[in-house]
XYZ file of C-alpha atoms in Angstrom:
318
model
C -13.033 -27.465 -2.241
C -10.449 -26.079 0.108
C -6.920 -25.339 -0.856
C -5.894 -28.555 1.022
C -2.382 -28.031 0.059
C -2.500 -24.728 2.477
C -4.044 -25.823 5.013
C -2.314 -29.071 5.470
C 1.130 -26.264 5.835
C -0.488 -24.203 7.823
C -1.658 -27.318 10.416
C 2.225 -28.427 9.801
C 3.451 -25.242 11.222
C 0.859 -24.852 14.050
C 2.078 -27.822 15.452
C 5.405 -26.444 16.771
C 2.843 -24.464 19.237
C 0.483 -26.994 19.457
C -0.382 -26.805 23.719
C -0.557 -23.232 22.889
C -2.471 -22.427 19.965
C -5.116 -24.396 18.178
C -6.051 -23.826 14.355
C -10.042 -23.890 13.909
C -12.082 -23.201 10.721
C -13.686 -20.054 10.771
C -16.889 -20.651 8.506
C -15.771 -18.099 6.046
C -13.202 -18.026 3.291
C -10.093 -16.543 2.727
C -10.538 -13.192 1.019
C -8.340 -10.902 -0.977
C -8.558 -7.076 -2.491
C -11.056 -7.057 -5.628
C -8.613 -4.963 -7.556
C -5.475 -2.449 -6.877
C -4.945 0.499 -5.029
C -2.214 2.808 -4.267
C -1.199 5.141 -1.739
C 1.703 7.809 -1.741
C 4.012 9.936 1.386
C 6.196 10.908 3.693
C 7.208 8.329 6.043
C 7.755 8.727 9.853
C 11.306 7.818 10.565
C 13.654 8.124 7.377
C 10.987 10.940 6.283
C 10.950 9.648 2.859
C 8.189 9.765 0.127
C 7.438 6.388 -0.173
C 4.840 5.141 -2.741
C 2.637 1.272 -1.566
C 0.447 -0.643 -3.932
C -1.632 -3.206 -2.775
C -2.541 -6.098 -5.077
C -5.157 -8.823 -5.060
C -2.989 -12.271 -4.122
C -3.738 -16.180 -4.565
C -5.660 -18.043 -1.517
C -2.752 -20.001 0.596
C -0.243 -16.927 -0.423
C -0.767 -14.681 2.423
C 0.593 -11.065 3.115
C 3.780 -10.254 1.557
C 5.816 -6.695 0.572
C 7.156 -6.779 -3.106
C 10.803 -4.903 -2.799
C 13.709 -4.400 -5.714
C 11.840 -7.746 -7.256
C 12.368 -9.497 -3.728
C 9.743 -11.006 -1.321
C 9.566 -10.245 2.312
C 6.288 -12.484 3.663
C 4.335 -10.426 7.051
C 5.114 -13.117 9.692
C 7.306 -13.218 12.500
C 9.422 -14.834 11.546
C 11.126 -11.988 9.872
C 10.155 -9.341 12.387
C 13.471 -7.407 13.705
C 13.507 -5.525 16.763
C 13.583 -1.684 16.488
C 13.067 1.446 17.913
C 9.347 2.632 18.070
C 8.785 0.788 15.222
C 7.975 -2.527 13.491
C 10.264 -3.761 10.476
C 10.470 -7.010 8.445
C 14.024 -7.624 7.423
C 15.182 -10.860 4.751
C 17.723 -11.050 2.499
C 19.619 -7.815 3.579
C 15.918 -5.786 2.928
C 14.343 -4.147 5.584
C 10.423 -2.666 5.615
C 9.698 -0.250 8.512
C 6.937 1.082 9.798
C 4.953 -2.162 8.863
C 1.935 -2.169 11.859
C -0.274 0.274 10.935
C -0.837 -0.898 7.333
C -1.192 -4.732 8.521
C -3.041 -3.869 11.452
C -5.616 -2.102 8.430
C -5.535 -5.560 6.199
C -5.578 -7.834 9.236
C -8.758 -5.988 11.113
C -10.484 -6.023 7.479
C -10.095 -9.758 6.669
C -7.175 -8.962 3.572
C -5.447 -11.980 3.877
C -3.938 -12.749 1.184
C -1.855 -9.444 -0.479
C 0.787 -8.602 -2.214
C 2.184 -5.056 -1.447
C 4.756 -3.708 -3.464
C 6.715 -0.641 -1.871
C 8.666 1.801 -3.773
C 11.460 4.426 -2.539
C 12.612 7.209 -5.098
C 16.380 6.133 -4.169
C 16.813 2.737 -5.775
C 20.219 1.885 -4.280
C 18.484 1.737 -0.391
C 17.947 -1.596 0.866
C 15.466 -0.257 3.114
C 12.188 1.111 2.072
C 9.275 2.666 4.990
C 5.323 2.892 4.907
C 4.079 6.057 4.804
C 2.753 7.525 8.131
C -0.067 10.015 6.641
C -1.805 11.025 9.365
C -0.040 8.441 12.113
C -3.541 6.354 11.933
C -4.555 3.737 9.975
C -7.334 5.655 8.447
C -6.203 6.175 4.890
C -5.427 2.370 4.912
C -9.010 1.585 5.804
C -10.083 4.255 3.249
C -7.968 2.478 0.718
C -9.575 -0.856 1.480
C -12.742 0.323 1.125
C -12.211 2.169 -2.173
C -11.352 -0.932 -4.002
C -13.367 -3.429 -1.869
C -12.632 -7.130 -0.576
C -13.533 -10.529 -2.925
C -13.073 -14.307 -2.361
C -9.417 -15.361 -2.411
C -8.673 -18.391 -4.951
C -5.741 -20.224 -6.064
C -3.488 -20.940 -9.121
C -6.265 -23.475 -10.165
C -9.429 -20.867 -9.200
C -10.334 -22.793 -6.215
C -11.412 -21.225 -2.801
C -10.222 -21.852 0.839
C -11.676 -22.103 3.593
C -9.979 -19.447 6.291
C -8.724 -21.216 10.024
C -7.839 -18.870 13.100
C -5.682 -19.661 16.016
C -7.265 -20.167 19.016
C -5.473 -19.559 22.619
C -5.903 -22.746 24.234
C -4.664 -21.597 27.908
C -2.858 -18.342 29.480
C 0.255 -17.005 27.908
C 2.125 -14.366 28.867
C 5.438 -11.734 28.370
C 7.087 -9.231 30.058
C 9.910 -7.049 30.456
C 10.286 -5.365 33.466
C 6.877 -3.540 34.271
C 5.233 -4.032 31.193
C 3.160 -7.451 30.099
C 1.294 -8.879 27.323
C -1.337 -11.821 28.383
C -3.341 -13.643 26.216
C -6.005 -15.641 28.021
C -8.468 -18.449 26.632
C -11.822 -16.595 25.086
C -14.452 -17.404 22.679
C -14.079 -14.047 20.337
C -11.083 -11.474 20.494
C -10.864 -8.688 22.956
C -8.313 -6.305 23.581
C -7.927 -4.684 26.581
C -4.648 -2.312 26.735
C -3.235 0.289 29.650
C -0.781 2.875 29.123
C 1.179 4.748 32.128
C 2.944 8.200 31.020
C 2.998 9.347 34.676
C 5.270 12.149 33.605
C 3.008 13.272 31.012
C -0.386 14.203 33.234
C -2.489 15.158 30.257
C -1.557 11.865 29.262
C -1.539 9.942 32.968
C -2.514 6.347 32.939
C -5.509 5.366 30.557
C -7.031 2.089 29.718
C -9.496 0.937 26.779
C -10.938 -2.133 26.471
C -12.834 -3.154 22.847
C -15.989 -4.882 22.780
C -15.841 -8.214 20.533
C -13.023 -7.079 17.937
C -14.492 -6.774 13.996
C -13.616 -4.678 11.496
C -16.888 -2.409 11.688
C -15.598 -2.149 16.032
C -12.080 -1.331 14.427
C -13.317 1.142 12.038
C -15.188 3.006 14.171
C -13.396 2.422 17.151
C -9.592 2.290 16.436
C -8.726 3.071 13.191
C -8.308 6.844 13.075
C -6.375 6.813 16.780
C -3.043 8.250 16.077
C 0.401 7.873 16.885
C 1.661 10.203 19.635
C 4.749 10.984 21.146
C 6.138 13.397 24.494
C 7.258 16.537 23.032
C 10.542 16.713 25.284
C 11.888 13.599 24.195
C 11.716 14.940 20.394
C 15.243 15.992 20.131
C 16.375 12.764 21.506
C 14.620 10.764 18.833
C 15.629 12.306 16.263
C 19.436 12.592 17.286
C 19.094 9.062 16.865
C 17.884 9.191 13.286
C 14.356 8.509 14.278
C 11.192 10.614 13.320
C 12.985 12.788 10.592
C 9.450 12.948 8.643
C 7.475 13.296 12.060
C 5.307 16.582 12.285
C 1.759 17.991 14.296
C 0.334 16.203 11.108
C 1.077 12.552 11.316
C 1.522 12.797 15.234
C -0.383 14.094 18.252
C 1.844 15.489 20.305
C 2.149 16.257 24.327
C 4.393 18.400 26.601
C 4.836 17.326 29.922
C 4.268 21.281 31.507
C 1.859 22.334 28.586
C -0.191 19.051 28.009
C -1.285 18.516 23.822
C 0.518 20.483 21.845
C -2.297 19.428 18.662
C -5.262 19.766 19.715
C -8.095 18.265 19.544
C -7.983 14.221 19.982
C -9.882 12.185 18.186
C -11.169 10.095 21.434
C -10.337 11.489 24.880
C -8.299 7.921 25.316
C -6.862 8.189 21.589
C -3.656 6.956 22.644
C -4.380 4.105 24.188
C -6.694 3.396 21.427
C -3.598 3.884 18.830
C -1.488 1.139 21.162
C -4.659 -1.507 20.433
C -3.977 -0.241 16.731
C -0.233 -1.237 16.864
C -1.011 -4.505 18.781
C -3.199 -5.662 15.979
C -0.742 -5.039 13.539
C 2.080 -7.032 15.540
C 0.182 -9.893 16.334
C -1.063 -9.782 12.227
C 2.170 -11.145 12.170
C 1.172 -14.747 13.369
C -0.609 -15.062 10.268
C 0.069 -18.267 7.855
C -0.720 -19.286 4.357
C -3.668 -16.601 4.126
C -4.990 -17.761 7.886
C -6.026 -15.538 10.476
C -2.966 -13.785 12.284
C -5.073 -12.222 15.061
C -5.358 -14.726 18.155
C -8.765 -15.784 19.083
C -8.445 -14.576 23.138
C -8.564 -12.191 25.165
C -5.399 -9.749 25.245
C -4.938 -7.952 28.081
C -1.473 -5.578 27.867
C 0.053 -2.999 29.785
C 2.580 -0.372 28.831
C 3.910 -2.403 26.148
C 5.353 -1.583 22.711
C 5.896 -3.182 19.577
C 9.288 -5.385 21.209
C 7.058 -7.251 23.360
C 4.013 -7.545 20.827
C 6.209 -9.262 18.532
C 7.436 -11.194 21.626
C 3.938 -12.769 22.093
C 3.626 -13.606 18.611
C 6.588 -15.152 18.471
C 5.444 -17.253 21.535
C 1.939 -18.168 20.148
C 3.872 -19.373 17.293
C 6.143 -21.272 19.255
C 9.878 -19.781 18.297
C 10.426 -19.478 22.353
């Protein structure tokens, strides 16, 4: 039998978005990690070693980070706007650098997790996950080390897994940048990116065939984060970057074009954007659900403010 419990929460919730979003099963079950696994390094922006463990969790429980014995769950509800990043703040604890690592569980069906993060300092409120190499590669490596297994509850009984559906066109947008989800039978992501002052970068667009996690694999996972090399300084005069490097970055000067050479996929950066969306909109997930919309998401130029903007739409908390 189902967990009945969760689902019943997770219909209670949906409602508040109701006209938007519809919650269907999916056929499968909810699934969680077979056994534990743990990653280690530097992270991107407080350039911290950082050490992650990811745990098998209970069907119904979801995605959460374990921090200094506290509990911060992966919705949106505790998503906090910040620069060129994603963080989850509650309780006066904040976990950066969140996308890439959900966008790895989300794309490979880990719904329910528990993820405890550890910082050498133990007085910071805030800990980071690690960048490696500015993909989600090692994630999916990680994932695949210790393998996926049927999700159950406190009383060893299985549930069934519901995704949310996009029941007509939604849309955000800040200036020249939008995010549109429209109405489709299986998820598709198609994403454009304009660095006009960047020409080896110019304006690129990718668009995914139906999104699964053998398309995301191959497709998506290893794109990495990348950044203009003129606007380095600036970053990190603001206290961003500090453990960014040609390693966990490709990198691109506006006069000399990549500074790294050679990319992964002649469109890698728009491919790492798609990456980054995935992880945002993990963050609609509930009770061990699917997070990922069932549509098709068309974006341009946006960044992780507005991706947590739609989420936060499809959820109904505009």
């Amino acid at each position: 039998l189902p967990c009945l419990a969760a689902n019943a929460m997770t219909v209670l919730s949906a409602l508040r978005s109701s006209k938007l979003v519809t919650w269907k099963p999916t056929g499968k079950l909810q699934q969680t990690l077979a056994g534990y696994v743990e990653r280690k390094g530097i992270s991107l922006h407080s350039g911290k070693v950082s050490t992650v463990r990811l745990c098998p969790g209970f069907a119904g429980q979801g995605r959460y980070f374990h921090f200094r014995s506290n509990l911060v769950p992966a919705s949106a509800e505790f998503a906090q706007v910040s620069p060129l990043c994603t963080t989850l703040c509650k309780d006066g604890l904040r976990i950066r650098t969140v996308e890439h690592l959900l966008s790895a569980l989300e794309a490979a069906g880990v719904d329910n997790c528990r993820i405890e993060i550890e910082n050498l300092d133990d007085q910071d409120n805030e800990a980071e996950i690690p960048i490696f190499d500015g993909s989600a590669r090692e994630w999916v490596e990680a994932l695949d080390e210790v393998g996926l297994e049927t999700a159950t509850d406190i009383d060893g009984k299985s549930c069934e897994k519901i995704a949310p559906h996009v029941n007509e066109p939604v849309h955000v947008w800040r200036n020249d940048s939008f995010i549109a989800a429209f109405p489709s039978e299986v998820v598709r992501v198609t994403y454009g990116i304009n660095f006009s002052q960047a020409p080896a970068i110019g304006c690129q667009w990718f668009s995914t065939p139906p999104l699964d996690d053998l398309v995301y694999s191959m497709q998506i996972a290893s794109s990495r984060t990348f950044c203009i090399y003129e606007e380095v300084e600036q970053m990190r005069s603001a206290g961003l970057i500090k453990g960014g490097s040609l390693e966990n970055a490709i990198v691109c000067s506006i006069s000399k074009g990549w500074l790294n050479p050679p990319l992964r996929f002649s469109d890698e950066p728009c491919r790492h954007k798609i990456l980054d969306l995935i992880g945002d909109l993990s963050l609609l997930a509930q009770f061990g659900n699917q997070g990922l919309p069932v549509a098709h998401i068309v974006a341009y130029k946006g960044g992780h403010a507005l991706h947590v903007d739609l989420t936060r739409q499809l959820m109904g908390m505009t």
